[in-house]
PDB file of C-alpha atoms and ligand atoms in Angstrom:
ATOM      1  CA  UNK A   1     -31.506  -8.922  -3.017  1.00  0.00           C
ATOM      2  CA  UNK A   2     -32.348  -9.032  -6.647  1.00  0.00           C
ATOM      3  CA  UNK A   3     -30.853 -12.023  -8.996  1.00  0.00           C
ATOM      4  CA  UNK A   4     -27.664 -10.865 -10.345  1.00  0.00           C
ATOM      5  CA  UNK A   5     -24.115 -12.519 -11.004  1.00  0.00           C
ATOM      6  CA  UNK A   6     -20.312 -10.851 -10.442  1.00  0.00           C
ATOM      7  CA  UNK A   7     -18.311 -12.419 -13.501  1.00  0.00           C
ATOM      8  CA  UNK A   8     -17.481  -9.928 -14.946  1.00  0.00           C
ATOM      9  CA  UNK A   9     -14.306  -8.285 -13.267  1.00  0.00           C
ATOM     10  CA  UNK A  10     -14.042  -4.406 -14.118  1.00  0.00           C
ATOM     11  CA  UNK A  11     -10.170  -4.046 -11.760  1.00  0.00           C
ATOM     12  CA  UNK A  12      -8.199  -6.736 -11.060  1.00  0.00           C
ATOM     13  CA  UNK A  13      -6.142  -7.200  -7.931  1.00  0.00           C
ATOM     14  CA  UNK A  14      -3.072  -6.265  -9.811  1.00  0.00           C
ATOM     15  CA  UNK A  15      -4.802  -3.109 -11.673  1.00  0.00           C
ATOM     16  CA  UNK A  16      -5.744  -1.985  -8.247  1.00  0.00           C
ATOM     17  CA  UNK A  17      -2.273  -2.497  -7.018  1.00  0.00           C
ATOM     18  CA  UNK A  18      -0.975  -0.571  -9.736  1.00  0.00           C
ATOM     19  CA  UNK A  19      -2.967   2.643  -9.524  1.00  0.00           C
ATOM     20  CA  UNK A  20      -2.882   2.536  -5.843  1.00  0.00           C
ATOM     21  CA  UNK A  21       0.749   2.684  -6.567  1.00  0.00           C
ATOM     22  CA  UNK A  22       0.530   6.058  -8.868  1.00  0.00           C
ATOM     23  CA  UNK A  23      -2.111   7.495  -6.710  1.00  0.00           C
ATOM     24  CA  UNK A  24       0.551   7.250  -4.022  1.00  0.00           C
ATOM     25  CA  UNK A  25       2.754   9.221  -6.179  1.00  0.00           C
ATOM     26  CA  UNK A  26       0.469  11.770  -6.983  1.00  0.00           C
ATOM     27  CA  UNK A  27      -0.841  12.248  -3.570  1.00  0.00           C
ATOM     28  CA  UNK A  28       2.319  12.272  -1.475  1.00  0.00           C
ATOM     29  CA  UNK A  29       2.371  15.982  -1.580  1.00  0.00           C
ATOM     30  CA  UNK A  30      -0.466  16.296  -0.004  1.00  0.00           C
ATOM     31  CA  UNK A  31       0.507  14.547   2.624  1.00  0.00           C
ATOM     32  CA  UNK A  32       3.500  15.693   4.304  1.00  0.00           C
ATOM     33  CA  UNK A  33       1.879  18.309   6.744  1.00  0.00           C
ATOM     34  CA  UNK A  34       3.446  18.323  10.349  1.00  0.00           C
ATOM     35  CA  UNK A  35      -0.483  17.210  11.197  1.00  0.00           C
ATOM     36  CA  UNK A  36      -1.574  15.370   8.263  1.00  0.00           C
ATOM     37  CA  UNK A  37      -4.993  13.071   9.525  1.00  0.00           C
ATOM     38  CA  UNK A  38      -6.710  10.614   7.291  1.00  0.00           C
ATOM     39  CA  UNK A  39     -10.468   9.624   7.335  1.00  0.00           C
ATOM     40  CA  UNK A  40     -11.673   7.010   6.089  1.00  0.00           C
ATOM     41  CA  UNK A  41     -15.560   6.623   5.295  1.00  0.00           C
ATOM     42  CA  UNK A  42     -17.017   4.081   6.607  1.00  0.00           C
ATOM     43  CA  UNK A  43     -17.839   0.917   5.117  1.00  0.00           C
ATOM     44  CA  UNK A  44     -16.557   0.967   1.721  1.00  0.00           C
ATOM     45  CA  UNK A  45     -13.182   2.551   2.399  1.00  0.00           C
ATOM     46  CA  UNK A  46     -11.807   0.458   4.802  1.00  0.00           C
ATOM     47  CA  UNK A  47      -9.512  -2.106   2.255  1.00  0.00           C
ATOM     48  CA  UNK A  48      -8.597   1.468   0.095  1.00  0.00           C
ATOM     49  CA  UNK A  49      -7.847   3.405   3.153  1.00  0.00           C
ATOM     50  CA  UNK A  50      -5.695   0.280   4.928  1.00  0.00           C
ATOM     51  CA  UNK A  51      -3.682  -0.016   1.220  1.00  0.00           C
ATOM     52  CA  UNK A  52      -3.647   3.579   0.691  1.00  0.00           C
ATOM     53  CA  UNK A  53      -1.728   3.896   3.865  1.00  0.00           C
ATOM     54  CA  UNK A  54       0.660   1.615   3.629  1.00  0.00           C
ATOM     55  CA  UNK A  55       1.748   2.622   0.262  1.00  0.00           C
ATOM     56  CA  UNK A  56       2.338   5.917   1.726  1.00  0.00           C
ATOM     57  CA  UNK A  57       4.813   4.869   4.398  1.00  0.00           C
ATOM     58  CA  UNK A  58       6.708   3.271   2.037  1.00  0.00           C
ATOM     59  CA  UNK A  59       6.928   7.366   1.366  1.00  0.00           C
ATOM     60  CA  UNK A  60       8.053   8.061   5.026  1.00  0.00           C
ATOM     61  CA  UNK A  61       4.261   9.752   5.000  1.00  0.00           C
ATOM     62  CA  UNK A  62       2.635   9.231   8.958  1.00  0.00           C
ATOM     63  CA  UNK A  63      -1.115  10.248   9.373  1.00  0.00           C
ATOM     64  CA  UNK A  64      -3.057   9.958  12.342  1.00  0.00           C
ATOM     65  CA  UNK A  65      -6.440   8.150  10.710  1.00  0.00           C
ATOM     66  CA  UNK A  66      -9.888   8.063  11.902  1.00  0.00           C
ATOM     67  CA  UNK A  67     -13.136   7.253  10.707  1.00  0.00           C
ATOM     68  CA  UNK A  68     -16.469   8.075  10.324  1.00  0.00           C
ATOM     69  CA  UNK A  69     -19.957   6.334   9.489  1.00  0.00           C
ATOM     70  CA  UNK A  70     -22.089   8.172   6.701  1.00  0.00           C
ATOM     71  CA  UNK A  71     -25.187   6.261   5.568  1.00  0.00           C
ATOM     72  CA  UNK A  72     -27.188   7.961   2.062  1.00  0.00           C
ATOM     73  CA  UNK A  73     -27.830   4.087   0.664  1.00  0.00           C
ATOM     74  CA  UNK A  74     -30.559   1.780   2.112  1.00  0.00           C
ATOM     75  CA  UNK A  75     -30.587  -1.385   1.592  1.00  0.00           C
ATOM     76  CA  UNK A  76     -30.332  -1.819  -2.684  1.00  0.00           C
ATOM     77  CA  UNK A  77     -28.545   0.153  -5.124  1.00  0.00           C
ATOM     78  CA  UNK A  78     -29.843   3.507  -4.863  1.00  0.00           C
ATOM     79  CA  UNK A  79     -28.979   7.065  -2.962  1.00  0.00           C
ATOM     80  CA  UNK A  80     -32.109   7.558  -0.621  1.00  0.00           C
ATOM     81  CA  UNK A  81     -31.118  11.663  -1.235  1.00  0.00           C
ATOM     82  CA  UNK A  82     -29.832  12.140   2.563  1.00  0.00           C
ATOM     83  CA  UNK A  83     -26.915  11.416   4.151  1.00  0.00           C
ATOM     84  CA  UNK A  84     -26.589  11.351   8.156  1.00  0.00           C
ATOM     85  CA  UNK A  85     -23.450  10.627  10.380  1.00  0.00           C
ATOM     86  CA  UNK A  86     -23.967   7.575  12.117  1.00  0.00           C
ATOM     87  CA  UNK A  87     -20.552   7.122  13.881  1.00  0.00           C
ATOM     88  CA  UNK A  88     -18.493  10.539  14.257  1.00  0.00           C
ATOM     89  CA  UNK A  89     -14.801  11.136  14.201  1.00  0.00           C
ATOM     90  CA  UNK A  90     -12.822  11.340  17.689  1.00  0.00           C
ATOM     91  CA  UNK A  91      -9.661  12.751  16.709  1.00  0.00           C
ATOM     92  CA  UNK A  92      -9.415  16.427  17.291  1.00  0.00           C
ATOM     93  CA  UNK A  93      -8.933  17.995  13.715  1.00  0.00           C
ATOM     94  CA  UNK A  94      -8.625  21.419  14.355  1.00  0.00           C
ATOM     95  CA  UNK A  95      -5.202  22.644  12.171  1.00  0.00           C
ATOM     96  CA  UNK A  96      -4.872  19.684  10.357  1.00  0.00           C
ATOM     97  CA  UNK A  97      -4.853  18.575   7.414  1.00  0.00           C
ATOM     98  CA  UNK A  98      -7.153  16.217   6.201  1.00  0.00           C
ATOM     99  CA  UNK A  99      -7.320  13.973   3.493  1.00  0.00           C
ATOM    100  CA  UNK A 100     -10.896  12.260   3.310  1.00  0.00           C
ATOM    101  CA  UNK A 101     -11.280   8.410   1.502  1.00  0.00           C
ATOM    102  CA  UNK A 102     -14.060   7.023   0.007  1.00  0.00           C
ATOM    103  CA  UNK A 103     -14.103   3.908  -2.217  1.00  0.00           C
ATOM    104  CA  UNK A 104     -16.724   6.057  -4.847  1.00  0.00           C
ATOM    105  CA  UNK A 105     -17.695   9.160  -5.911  1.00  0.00           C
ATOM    106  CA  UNK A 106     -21.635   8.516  -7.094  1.00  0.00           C
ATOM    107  CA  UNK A 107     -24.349  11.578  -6.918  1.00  0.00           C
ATOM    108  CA  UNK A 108     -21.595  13.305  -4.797  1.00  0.00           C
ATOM    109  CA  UNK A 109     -24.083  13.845  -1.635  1.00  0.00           C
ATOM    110  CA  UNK A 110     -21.623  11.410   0.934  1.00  0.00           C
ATOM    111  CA  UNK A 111     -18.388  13.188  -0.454  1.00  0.00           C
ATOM    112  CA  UNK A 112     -19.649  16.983  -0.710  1.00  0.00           C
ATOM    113  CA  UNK A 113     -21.555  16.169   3.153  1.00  0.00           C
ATOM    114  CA  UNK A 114     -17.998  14.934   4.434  1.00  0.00           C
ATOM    115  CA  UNK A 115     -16.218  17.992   3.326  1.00  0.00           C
ATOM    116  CA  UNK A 116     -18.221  20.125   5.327  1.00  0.00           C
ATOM    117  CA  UNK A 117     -18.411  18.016   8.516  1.00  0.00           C
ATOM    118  CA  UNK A 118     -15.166  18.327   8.378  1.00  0.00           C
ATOM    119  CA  UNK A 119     -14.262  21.464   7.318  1.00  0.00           C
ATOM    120  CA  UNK A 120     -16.963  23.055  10.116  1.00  0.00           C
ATOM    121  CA  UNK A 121     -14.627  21.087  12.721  1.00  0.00           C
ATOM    122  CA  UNK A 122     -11.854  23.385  12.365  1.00  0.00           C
ATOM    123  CA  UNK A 123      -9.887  21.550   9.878  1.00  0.00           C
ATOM    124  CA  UNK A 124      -6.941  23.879   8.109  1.00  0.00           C
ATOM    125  CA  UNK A 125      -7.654  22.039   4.984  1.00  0.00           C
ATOM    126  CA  UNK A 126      -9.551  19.146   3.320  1.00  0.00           C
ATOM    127  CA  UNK A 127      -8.715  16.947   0.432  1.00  0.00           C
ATOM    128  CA  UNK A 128     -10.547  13.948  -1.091  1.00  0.00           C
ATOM    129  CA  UNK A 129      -9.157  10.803  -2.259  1.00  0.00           C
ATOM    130  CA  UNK A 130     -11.609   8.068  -4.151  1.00  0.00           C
ATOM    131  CA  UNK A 131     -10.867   4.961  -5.445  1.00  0.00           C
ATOM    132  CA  UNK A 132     -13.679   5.424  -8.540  1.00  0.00           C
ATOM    133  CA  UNK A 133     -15.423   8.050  -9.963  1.00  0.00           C
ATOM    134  CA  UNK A 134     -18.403   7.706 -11.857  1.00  0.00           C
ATOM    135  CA  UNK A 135     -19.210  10.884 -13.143  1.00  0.00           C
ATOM    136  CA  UNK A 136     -22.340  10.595 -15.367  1.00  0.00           C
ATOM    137  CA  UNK A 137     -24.065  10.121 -11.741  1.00  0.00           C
ATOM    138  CA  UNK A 138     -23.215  13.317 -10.193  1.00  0.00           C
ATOM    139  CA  UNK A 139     -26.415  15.345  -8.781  1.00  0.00           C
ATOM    140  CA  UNK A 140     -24.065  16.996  -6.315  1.00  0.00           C
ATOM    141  CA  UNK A 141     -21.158  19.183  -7.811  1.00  0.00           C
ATOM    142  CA  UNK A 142     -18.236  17.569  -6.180  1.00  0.00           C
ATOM    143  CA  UNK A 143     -14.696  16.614  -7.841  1.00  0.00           C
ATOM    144  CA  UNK A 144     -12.362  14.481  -5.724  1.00  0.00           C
ATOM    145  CA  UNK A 145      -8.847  15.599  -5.528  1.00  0.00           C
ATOM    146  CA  UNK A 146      -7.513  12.526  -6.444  1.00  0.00           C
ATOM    147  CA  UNK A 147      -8.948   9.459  -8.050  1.00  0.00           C
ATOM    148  CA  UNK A 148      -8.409   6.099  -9.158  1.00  0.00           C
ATOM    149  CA  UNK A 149     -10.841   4.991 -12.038  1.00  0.00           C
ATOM    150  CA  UNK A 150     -13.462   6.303 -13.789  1.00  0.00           C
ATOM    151  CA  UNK A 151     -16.031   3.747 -14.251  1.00  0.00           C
ATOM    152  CA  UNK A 152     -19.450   3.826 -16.390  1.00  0.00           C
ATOM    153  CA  UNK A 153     -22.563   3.737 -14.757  1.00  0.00           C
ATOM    154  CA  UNK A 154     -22.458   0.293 -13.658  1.00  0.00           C
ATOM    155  CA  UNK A 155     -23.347  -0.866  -9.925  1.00  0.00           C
ATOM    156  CA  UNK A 156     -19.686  -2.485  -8.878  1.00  0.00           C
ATOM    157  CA  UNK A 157     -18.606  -4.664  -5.590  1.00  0.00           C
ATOM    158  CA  UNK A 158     -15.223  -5.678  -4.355  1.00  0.00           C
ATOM    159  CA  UNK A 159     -12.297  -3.782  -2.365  1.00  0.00           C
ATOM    160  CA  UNK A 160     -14.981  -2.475   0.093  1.00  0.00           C
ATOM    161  CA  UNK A 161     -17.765  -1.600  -1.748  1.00  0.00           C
ATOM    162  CA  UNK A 162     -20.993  -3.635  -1.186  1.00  0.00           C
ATOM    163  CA  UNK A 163     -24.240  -4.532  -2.966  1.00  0.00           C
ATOM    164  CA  UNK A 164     -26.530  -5.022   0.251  1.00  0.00           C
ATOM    165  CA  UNK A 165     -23.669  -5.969   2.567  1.00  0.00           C
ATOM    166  CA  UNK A 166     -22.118  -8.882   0.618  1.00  0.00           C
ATOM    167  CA  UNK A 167     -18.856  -8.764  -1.137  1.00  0.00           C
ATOM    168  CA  UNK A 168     -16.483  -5.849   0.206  1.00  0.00           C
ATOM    169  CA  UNK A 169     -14.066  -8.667   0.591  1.00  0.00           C
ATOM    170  CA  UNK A 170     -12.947  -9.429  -3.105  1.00  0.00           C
ATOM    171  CA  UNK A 171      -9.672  -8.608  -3.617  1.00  0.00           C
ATOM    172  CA  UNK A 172     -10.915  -7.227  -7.082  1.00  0.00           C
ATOM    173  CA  UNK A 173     -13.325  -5.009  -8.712  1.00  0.00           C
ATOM    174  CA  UNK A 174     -16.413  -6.171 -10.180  1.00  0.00           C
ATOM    175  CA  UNK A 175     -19.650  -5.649 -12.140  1.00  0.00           C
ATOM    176  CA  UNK A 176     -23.008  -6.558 -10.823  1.00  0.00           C
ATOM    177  CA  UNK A 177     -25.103  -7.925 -13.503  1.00  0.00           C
ATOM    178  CA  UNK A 178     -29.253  -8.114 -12.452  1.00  0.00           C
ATOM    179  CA  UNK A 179     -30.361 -10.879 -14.310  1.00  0.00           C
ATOM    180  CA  UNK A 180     -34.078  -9.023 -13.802  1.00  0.00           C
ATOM    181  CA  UNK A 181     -33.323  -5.936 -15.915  1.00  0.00           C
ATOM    182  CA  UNK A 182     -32.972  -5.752 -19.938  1.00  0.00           C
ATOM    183  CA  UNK A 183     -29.775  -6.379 -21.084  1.00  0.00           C
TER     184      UNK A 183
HETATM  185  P1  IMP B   1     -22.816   9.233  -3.308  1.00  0.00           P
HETATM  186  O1  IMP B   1     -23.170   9.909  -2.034  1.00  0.00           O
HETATM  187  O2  IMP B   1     -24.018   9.015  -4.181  1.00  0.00           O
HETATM  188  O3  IMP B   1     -21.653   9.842  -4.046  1.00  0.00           O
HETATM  189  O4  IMP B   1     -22.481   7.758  -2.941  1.00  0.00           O
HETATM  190  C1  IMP B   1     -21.348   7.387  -2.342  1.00  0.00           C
HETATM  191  C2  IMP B   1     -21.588   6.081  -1.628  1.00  0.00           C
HETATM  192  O5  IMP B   1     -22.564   5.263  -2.272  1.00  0.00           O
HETATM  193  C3  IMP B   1     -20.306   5.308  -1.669  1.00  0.00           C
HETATM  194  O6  IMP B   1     -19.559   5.590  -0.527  1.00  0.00           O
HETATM  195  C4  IMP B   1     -20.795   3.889  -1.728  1.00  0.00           C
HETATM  196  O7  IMP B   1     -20.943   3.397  -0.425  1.00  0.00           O
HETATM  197  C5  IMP B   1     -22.147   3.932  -2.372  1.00  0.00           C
HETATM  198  N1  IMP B   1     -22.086   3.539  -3.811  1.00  0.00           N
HETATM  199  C6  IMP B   1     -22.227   4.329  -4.884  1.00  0.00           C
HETATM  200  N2  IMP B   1     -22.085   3.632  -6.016  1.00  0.00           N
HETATM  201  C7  IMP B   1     -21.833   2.360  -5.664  1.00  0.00           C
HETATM  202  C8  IMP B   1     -21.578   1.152  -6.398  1.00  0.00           C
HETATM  203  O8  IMP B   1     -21.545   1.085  -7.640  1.00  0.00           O
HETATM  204  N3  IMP B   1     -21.370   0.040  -5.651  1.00  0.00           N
HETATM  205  C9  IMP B   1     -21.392   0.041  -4.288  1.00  0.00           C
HETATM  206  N4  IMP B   1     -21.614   1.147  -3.564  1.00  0.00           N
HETATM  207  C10 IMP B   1     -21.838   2.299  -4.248  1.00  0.00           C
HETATM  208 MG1   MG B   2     -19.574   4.005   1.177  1.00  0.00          MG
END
């Protein structure tokens, strides 16, 4: 891990909240297919995808939800280029649905990779759903259906997302400073 601080806080808990809220708005139309599944990728999405859902019941909205394990990122801050599955799915998605949620949309590789796996499993449709954007990083072309923020190209942590494991538990959304790199 290289030296870095996290003071400075991009999303609040309450800014989060918020846009979860409109997202929820936005979204619910998506949503209300007889077999409507979410997937959540795994690690980051798990606090988005567990908010997500319970804004949308508040919406009478009922998904089944699964996950799945895509790794692209080694251990630091950058994309190694390939993405693999690492832990499948196990619902059955064939006619469904399917809304897929990641906490970021970076190069685009995990998002665009997702899609497919999915969409080659017999799904009768696929959305995306991400919490940021950060478009300036895009090496894939991939645009989510729905998104949250856009953010600059800064390395962030909080709500699920990790800088080499640590931090997916803040409540909030913040910048990661490396105190080894010019300001
Ligand atoms: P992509 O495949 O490059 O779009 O990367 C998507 C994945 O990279 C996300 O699901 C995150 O796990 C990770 N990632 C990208 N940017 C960040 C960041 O700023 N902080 C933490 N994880 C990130
Ligand atoms: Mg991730």
């Amino acid at each position: 891990m290289r030296p870095h601080h996290i003071h400075d806080v991009l999303f609040t808990a309450d800014d989060i909240a918020r846009q979860l809220d409109e997202l929820v708005v936005m979204m619910a139309g998506d949503c209300r297919a007889a077999d409507f599944v979410m997937i959540g990728i795994l690690r980051g999405s798990f606090m988005f995808l567990a908010d997500l859902v319970r804004g949308l019941y508040r919406r009478d909205i009922h998904p089944r939800i699964d996950f799945i394990t895509l790794e692209s990122y080694g251990a630091g801050t950058e994309s190694s280029g390939r993405v693999r599955v690492t832990k499948d799915i196990t619902l059955d998605v064939r006619g469904a649905q399917v809304l897929l949620v990641d906490d970021i949309l970076d190069t685009g590789r995990t998002l665009a990779f997702a899609r497919q796996s999915i969409s080659n499993k017999g799904a009768a449709g696929v959305k995306t759903c991400t919490l940021l954007d950060k478009p300036s990083r895009r090496v894939v072309p991939c645009r989510a259906d729905h998104t949250g923020f856009t953010v600059e190209n800064h390395f962030v942590v909080g709500y699920g997302l990790d800088y080499d494991g640590r931090y997916r538990e803040l409540p909030y959304i913040a910048k990661v400073t490396f105190l080894d790199e010019a300001p």
